[in-house]
Tab-separated table of N, CA and C in Angstrom:
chain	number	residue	atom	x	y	z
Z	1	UNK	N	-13.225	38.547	-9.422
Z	1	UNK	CA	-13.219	38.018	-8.074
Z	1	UNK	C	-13.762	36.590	-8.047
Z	2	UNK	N	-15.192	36.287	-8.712
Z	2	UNK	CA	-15.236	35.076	-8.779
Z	2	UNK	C	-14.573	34.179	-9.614
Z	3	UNK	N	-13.953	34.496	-10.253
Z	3	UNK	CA	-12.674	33.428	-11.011
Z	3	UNK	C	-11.325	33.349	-10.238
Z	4	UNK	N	-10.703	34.406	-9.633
Z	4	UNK	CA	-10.294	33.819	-8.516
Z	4	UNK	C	-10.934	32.796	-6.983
Z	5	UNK	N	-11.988	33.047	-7.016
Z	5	UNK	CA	-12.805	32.079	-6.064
Z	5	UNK	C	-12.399	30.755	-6.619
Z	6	UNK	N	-12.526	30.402	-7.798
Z	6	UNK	CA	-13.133	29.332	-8.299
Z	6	UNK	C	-11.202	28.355	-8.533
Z	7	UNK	N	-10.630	29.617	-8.792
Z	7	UNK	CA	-9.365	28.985	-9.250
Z	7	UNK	C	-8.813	28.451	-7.405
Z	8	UNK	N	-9.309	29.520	-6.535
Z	8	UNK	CA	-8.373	28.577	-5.307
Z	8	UNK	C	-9.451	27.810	-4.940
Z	9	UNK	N	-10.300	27.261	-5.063
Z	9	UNK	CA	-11.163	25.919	-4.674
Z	9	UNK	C	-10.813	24.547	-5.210
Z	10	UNK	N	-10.545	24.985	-7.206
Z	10	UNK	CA	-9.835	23.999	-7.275
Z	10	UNK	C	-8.425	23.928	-7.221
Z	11	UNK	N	-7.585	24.030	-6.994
Z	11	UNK	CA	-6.147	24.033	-6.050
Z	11	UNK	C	-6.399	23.892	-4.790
Z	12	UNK	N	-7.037	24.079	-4.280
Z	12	UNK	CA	-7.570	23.288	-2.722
Z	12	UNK	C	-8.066	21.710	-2.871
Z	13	UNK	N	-9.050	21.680	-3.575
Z	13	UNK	CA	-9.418	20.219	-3.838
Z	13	UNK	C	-8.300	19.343	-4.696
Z	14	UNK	N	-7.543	20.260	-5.162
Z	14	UNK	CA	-5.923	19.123	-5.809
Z	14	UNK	C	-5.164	19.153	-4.914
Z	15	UNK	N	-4.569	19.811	-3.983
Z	15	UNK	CA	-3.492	19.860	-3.379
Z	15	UNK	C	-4.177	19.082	-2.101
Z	16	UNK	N	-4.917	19.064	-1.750
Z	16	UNK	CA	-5.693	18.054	-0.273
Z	16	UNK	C	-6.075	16.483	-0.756
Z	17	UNK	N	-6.587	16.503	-2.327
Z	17	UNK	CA	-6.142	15.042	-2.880
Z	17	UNK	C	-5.428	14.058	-2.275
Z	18	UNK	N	-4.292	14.947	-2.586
Z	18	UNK	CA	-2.860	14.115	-2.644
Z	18	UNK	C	-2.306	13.571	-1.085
Z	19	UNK	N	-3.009	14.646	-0.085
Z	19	UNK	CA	-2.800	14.056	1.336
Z	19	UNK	C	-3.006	12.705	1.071
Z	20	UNK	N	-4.690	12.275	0.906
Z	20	UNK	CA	-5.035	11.492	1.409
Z	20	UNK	C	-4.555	9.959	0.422
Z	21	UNK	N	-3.145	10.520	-0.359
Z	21	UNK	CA	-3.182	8.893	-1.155
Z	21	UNK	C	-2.049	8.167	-0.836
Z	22	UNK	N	-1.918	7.143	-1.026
Z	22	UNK	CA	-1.089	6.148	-0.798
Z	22	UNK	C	0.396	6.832	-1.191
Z	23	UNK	N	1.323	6.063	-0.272
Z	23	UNK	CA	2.665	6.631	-0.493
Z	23	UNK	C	3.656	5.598	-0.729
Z	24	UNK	N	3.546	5.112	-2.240
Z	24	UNK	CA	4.825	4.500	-2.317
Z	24	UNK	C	6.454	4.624	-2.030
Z	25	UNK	N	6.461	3.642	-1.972
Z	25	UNK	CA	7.942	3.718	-1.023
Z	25	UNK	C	8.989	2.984	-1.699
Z	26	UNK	N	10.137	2.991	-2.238
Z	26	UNK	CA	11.043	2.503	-3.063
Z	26	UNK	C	12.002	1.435	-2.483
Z	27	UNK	N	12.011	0.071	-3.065
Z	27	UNK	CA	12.321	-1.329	-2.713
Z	27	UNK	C	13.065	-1.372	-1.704
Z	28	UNK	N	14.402	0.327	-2.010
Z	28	UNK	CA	15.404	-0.022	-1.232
Z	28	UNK	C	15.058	0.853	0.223
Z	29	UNK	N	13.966	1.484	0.562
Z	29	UNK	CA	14.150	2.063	1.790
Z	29	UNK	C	12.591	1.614	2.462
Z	30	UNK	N	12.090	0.378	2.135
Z	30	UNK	CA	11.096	-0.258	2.885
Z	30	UNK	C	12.390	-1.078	4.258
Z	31	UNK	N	11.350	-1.322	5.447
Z	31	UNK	CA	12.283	-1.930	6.294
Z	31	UNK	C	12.619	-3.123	5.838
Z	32	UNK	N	13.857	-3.632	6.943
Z	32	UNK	CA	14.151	-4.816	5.975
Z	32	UNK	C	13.200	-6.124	6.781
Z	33	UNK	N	12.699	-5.851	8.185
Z	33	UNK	CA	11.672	-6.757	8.579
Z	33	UNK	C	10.272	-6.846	7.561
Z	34	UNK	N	9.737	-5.668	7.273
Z	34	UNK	CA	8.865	-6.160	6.363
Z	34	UNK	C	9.134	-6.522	5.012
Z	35	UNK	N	10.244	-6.641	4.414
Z	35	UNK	CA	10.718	-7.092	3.144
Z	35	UNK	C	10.811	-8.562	3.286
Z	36	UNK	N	11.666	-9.010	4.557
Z	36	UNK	CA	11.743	-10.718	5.193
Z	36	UNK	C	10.526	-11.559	5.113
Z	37	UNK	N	9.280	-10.579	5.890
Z	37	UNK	CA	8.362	-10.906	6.221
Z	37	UNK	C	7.615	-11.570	4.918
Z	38	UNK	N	7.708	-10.411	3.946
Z	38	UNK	CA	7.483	-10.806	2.718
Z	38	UNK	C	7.782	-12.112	1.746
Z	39	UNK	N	9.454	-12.248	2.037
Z	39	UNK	CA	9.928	-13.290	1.075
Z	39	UNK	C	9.670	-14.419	1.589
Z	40	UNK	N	9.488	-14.215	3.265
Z	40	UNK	CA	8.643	-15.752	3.807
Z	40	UNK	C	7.376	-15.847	3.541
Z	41	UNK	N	6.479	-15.024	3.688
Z	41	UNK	CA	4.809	-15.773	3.493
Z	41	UNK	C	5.320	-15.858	2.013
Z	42	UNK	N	5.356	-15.714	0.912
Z	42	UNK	CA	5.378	-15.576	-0.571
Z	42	UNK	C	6.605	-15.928	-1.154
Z	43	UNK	N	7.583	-16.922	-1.054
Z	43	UNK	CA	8.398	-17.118	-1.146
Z	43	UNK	C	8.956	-17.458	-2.484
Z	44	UNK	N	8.088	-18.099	-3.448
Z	44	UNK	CA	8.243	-18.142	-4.579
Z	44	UNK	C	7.535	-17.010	-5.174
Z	45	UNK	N	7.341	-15.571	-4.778
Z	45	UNK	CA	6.856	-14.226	-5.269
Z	45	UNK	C	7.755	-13.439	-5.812
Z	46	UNK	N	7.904	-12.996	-6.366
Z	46	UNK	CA	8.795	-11.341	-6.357
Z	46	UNK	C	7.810	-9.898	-5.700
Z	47	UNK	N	8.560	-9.117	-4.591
Z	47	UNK	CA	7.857	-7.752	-4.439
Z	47	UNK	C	8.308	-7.207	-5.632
Z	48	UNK	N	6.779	-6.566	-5.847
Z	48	UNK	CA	6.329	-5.433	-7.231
Z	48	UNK	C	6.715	-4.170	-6.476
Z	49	UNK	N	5.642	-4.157	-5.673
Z	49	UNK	CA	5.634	-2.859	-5.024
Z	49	UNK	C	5.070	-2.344	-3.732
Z	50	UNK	N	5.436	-1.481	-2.735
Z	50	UNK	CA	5.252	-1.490	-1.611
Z	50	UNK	C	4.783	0.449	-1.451
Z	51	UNK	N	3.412	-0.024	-0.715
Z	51	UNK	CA	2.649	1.368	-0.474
Z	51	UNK	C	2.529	1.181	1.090
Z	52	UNK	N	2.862	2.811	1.573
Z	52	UNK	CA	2.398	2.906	2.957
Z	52	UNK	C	1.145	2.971	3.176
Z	53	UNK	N	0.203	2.010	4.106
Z	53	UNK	CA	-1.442	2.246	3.979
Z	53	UNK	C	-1.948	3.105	4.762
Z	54	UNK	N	-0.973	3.032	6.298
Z	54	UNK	CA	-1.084	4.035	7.582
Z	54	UNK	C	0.227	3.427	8.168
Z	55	UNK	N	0.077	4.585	9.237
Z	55	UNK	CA	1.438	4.939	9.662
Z	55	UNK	C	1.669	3.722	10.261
Z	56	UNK	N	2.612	2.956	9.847
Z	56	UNK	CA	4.055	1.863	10.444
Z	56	UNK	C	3.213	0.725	9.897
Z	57	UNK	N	1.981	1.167	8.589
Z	57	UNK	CA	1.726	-0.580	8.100
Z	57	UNK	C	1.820	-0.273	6.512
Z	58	UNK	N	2.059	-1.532	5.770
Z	58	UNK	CA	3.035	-1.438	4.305
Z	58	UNK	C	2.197	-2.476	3.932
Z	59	UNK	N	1.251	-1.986	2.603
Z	59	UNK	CA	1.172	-3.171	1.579
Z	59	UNK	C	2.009	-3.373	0.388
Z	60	UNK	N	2.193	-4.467	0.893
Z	60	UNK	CA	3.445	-5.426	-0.468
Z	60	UNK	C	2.395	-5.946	-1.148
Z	61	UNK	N	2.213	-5.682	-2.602
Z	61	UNK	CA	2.095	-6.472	-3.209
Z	61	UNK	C	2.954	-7.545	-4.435
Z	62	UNK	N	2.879	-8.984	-4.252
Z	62	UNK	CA	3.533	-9.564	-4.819
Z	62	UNK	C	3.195	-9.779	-6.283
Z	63	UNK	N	4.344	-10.682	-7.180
Z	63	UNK	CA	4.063	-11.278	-8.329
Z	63	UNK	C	3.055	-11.782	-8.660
Z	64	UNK	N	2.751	-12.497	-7.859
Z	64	UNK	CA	1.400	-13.862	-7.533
Z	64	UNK	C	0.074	-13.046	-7.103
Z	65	UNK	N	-0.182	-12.005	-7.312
Z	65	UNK	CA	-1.552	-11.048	-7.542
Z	65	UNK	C	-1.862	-10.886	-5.513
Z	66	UNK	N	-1.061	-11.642	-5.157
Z	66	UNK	CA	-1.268	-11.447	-3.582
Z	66	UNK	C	-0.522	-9.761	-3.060
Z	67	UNK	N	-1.266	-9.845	-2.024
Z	67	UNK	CA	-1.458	-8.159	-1.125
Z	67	UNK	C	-0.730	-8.404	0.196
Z	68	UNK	N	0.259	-8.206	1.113
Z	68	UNK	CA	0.265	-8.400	2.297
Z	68	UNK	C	0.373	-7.210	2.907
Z	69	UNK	N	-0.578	-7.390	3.919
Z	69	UNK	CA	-0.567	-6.280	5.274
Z	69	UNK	C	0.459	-6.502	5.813
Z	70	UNK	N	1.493	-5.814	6.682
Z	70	UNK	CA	2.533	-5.784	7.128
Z	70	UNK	C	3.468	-4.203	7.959
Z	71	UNK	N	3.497	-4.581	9.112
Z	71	UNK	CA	3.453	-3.494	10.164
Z	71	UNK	C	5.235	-3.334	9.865
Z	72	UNK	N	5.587	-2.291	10.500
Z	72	UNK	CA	7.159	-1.676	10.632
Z	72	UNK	C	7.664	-2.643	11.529
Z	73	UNK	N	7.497	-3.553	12.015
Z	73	UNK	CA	8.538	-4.582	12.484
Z	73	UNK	C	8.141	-5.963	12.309
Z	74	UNK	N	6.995	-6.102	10.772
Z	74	UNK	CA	7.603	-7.133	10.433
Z	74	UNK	C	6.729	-8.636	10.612
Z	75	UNK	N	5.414	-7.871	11.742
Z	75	UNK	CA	4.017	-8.852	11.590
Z	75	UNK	C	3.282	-8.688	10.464
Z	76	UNK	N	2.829	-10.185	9.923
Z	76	UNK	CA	1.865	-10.167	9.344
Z	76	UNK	C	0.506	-9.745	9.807
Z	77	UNK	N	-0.111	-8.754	9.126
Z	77	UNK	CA	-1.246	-8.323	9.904
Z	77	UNK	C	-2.616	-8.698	8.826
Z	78	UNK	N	-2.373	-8.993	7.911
Z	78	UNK	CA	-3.408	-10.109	6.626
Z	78	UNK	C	-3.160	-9.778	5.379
Z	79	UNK	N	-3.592	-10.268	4.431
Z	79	UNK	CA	-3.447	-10.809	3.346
Z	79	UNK	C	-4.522	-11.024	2.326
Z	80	UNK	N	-4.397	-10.646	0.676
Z	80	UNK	CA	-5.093	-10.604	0.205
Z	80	UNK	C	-5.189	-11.344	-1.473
Z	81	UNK	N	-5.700	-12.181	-1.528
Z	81	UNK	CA	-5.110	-12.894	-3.125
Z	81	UNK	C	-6.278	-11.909	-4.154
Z	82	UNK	N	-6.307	-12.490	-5.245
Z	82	UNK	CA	-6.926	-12.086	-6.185
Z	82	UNK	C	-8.296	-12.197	-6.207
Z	83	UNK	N	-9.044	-12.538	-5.198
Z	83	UNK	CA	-10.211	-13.800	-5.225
Z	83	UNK	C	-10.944	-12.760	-3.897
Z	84	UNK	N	-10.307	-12.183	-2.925
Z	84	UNK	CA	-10.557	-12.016	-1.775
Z	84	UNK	C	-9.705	-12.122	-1.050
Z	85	UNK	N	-10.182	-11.995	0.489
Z	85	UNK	CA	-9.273	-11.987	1.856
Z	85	UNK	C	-8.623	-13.433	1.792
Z	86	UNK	N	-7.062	-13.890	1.813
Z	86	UNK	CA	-6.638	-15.489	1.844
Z	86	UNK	C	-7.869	-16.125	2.672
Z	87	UNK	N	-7.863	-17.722	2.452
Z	87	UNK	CA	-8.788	-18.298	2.978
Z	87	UNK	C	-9.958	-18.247	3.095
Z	88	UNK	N	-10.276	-17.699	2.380
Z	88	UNK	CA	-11.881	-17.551	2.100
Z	88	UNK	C	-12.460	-17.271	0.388
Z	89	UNK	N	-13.437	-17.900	0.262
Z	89	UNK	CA	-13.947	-18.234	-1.176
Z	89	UNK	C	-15.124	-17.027	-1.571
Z	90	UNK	N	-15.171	-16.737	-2.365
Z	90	UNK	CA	-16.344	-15.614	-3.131
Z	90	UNK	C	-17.101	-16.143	-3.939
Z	91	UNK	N	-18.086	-16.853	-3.536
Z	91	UNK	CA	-19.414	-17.157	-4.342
Z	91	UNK	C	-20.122	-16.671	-4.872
């Protein structure tokens, strides 16, 4: 009995994992406003890859080690280089 205890606790703690992780999404069925959105702020970038963060917002991250926040129609909602948040320095 207690090895069945133990076996559905962990299968509970794996299978509830996975809720909470990021959901990549494949080049061709991201919208095409946030794909635009993309090739304009980062224009000399290539998208790597695009994760859903919450519902109707998408981080792209580009070639160029940059992150963009980006909602289902296509606002920039911020941005992230290698260094920190754009525009701002880490001392």
């Amino acid at each position: 009995m207690k090895r069945l205890i133990c076996v559905l606790a962990i299968l509970t703690v794996i299978t509830s994992a996975s809720l909470f992780a990021d959901w990549y999404i494949p080049l061709d069925q991201v919208p095409a406003a946030v794909m635009a959105t993309a090739k304009k702020t980062c224009p000399e970038a290539e998208v790597w890859m695009v994760e859903m963060e919450a519902y109707n917002v998408y981080e792209v991250k580009m070639s160029n080690f940059m992150e963009l926040y980006i909602d289902v129609n296509g606002n920039l909602l911020g941005q992230m280089g290698p260094m920190g948040p754009y525009g701002t320095t880490n001392y």
